[in-house]
Every structure is written in structure tokens, then in C-alpha cells.
XYZ file of C-alpha atoms in Angstrom:
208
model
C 88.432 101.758 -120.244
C 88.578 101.852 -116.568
C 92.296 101.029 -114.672
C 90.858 98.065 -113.048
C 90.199 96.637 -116.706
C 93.176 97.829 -118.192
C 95.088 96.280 -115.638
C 92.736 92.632 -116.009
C 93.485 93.170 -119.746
C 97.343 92.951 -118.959
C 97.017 90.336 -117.272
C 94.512 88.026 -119.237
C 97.393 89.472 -121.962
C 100.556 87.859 -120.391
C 98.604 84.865 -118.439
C 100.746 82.244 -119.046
C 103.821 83.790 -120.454
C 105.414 85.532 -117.483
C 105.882 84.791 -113.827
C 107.765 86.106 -110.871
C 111.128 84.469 -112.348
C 110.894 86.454 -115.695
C 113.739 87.770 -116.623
C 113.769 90.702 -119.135
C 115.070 88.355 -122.468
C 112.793 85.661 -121.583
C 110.030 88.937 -120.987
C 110.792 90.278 -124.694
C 110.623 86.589 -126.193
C 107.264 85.519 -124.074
C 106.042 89.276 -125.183
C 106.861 88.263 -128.587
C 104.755 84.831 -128.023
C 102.312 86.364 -126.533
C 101.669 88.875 -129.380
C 102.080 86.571 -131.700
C 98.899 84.530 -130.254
C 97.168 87.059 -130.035
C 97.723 88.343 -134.253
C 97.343 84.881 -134.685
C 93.707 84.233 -133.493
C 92.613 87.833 -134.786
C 93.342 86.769 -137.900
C 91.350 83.613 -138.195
C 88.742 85.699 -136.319
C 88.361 87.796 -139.120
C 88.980 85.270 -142.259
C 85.617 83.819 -140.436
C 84.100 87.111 -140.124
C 84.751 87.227 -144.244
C 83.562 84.022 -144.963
C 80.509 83.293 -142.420
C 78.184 85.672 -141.695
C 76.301 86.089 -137.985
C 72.487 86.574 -139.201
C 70.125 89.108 -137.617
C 68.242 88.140 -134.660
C 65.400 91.003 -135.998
C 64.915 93.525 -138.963
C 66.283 96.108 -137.059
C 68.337 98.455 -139.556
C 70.854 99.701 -137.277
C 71.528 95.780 -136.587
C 71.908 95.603 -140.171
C 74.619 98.285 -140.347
C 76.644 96.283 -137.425
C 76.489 92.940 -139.314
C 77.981 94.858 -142.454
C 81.055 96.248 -140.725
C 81.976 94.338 -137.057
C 84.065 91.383 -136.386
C 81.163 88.402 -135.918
C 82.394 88.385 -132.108
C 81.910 92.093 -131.929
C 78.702 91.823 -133.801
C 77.347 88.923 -131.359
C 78.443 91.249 -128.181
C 75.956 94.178 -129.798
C 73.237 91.576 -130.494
C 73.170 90.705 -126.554
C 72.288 94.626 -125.749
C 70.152 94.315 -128.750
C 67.908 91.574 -127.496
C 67.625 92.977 -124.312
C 66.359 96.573 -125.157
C 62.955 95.204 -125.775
C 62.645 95.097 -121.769
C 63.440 98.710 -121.634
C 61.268 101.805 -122.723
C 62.658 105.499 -122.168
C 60.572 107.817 -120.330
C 61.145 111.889 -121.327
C 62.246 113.860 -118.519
C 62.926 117.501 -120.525
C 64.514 119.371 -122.948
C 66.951 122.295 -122.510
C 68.162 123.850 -125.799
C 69.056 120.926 -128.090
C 69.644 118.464 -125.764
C 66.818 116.162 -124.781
C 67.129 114.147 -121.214
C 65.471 110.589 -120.800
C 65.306 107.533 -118.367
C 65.390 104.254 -118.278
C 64.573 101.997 -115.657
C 66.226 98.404 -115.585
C 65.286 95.878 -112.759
C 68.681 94.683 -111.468
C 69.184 91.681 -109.064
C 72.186 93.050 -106.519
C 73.085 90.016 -104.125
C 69.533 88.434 -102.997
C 67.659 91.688 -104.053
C 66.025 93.009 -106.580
C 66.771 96.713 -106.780
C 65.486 99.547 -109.662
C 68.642 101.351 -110.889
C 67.867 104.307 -113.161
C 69.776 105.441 -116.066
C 69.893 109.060 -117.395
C 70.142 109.461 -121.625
C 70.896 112.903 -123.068
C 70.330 112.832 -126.743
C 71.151 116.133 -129.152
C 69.367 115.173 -132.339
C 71.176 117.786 -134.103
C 74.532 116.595 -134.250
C 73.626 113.028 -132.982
C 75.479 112.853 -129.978
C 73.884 110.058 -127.113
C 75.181 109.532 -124.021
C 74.050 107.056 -120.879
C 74.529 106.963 -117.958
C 75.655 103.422 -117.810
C 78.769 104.372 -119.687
C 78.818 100.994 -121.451
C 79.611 102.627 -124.526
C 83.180 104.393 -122.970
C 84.155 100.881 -121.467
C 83.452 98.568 -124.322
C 83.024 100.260 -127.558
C 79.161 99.499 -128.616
C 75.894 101.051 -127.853
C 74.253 100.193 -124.851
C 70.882 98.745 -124.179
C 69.210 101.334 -122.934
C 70.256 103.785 -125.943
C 68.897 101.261 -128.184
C 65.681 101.592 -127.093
C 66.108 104.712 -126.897
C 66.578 104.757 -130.744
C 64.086 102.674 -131.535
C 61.066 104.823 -129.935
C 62.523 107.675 -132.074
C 62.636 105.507 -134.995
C 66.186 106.252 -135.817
C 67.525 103.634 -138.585
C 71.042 104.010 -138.794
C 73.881 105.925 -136.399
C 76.619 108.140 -137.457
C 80.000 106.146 -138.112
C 81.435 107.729 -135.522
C 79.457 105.073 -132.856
C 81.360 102.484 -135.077
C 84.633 101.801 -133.713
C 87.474 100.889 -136.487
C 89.733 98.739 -133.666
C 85.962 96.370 -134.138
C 85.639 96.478 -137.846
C 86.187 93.397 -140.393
C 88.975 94.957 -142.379
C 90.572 96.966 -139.987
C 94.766 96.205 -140.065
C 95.697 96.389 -136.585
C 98.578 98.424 -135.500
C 99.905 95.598 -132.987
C 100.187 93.227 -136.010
C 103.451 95.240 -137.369
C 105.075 95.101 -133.926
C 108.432 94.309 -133.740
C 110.508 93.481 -130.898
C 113.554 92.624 -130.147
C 116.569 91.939 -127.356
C 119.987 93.269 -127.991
C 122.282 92.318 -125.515
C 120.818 93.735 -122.325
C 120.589 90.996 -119.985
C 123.865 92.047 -118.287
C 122.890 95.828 -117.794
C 122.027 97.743 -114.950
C 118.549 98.476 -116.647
C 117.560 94.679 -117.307
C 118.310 94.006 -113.380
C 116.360 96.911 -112.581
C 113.391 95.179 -114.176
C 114.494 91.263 -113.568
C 113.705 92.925 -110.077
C 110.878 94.772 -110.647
C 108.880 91.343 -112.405
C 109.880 89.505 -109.322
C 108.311 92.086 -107.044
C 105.259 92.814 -109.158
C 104.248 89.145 -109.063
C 104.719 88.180 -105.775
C 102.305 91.001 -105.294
C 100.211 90.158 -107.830
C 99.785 86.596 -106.569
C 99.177 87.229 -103.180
């Protein structure tokens, strides 16, 4: 994950829970909220993801094997680069030792104009290891587009759990869920007005 979405995550995280005026026992308890929402909606996320089931959009196995394991939002995000991989068709570039290069080409509209961006693919067949360009897989956990078809001209079925996240699986227990937190005291310490402080200045700057 890149710092510019870490840092969106954060905030998306605490919108609504903390402002400039935060102080650091209304920060712990408004953390505690926070977290709380969020267990709270992953939960019912997944007792749906139990009981309903997202159906395929195709008979693709390796959609198969993402319905069986992913959260249904998690499964609906891979659909989207599923459905769109029938635009895209890899072209073989070369092959040095194991590795095997490809591109793909994907029309892009940037501003008013239509531009041809060009995505390299290095697939070892050996050990199964892919990699694009694109680097959607590094920022949000599934298989890109362009790897899909990819997989599908070398009529690859299923990929190695390792390309299946457990943070995006049904059963996973989430390590946030046992959080605890709590205030003891601090508010009249030299360490909570250190950070009463350091809210206040972090928003204003955030907000201008």
C-alpha cells in the first residue's frame, strides 16, 4: 500500500471521530468507537458472506476458487478485473531462463485523451510467481486484469494460495477484533499535552 493510501485509509478510519479539539481521552474513547464500527460491520459482512453467496459472472475456475474463500465484497472487487480481462490479450515479448515477459496493451482515457499505456507481465511457470506492471496486486490484494488474461491464454485453472490473501477470506478472525484499549489517568501528563497539541496541529493542517 502506497503512503498516500495509507494515509486516506487513516483518515476515511477516524472521519468523524476526531477533530482539531481532540483531546487524548476523548482520542482513546473515539478510537475505541471507531474500532468498534468498524468490527461491527465486518462482522455482518461476513455472516452475509456465510449465508448468501455472490454467483459467477462466467465458468471461469479460478473465479470459482475466489467465490469459495473471499468476503462477497472482496469477491465482487475481483469480478470487476474479471469482466474486464476479456478486452485484454497478452502479446509474448521473450523468455530468459524461466521467466517469460509479456504485454498488455489497455486503451486508457487520461483527461480528454485517449492514450495506449502498456503493461509489462513476467510470469515463472515453475514456481508460479506473476508480476505486472500495474502493481494492482501490491496495492489492493487481488489479481489484476491484465494477469487474468494472462492466465486464461495459458489455460491456467486455479492459482497457488499464496495469491489468496487471508486479511480477504470468509473465516479469517481479524487481529483488530481482540483490540483493547484503554485510558488510565493520563489526561494531566506531560505526554497527553504533548499530543492534545500535536491533534490540534495535525488538523488544522489537515483541513487546510
Amino acid at each position: 500500500m502506497s503512503t498516500t493510501q495509507r494515509s486516506e485509509s487513516m483518515n476515511s478510519f477516524f472521519d468523524g471521530y476526531v477533530n482539531s479539539k481532540t483531546t487524548l481521552r476523548l482520542f482513546v474513547n473515539q478510537y475505541e468507537n471507531a474500532l468498534r464500527d468498524k468490527v461491527e460491520k465486518e462482522n455482518i459482512a461476513d455472516f452475509h458472506s456465510f449465508k448468501s453467496i455472490v454467483p459467477c459472472i462466467n465458468h471461469y475456475d479460478i473465479e470459482k476458487q475466489f467465490q469459495s474463500v473471499y468476503t462477497n465484497s472482496k469477491f465482487q472487487e475481483f469480478q470487476k478485473e474479471l469482466t474486464r480481462k476479456i478486452y485484454y490479450y497478452p502479446t509474448f515479448i521473450k523468455k530468459e531462463g524461466a521467466i517469460e515477459v509479456y504485454q498488455v496493451t489497455e486503451d486508457m482515457r487520461i483527461g480528454d485523451k485517449r492514450k495506449d499505456v502498456v503493461y509489462d507481465i513476467l510470469l515463472n511457470e515453475e514456481e508460479f510467481e506473476v508480476k505486472c506492471s500495474c502493481h494492482h496486486y501490491e496495492f489492493r490484494g487481488i489479481l489484476c486484469r491484465h494477469v487474468l488474461c494472462l492466465l486464461r491464454e495459458k489455460r491456467i485453472k486455479e492459482v497457488p494460495l499464496k495469491y489468496i490473501l487471508e486479511r480477504w477470506k470468509k473465516n479469517v478472525k481479524r487481529k483488530h477484533n481482540f483490540i483493547r484499549c484503554t485510558y488510565s489517568g493520563m489526561e494531566d501528563t506531560s505526554v497527553a499535552k504533548r499530543f492534545d497539541m500535536f491533534c490540534a496541529i495535525h488538523f488544522m493542517k489537515w483541513q487546510k
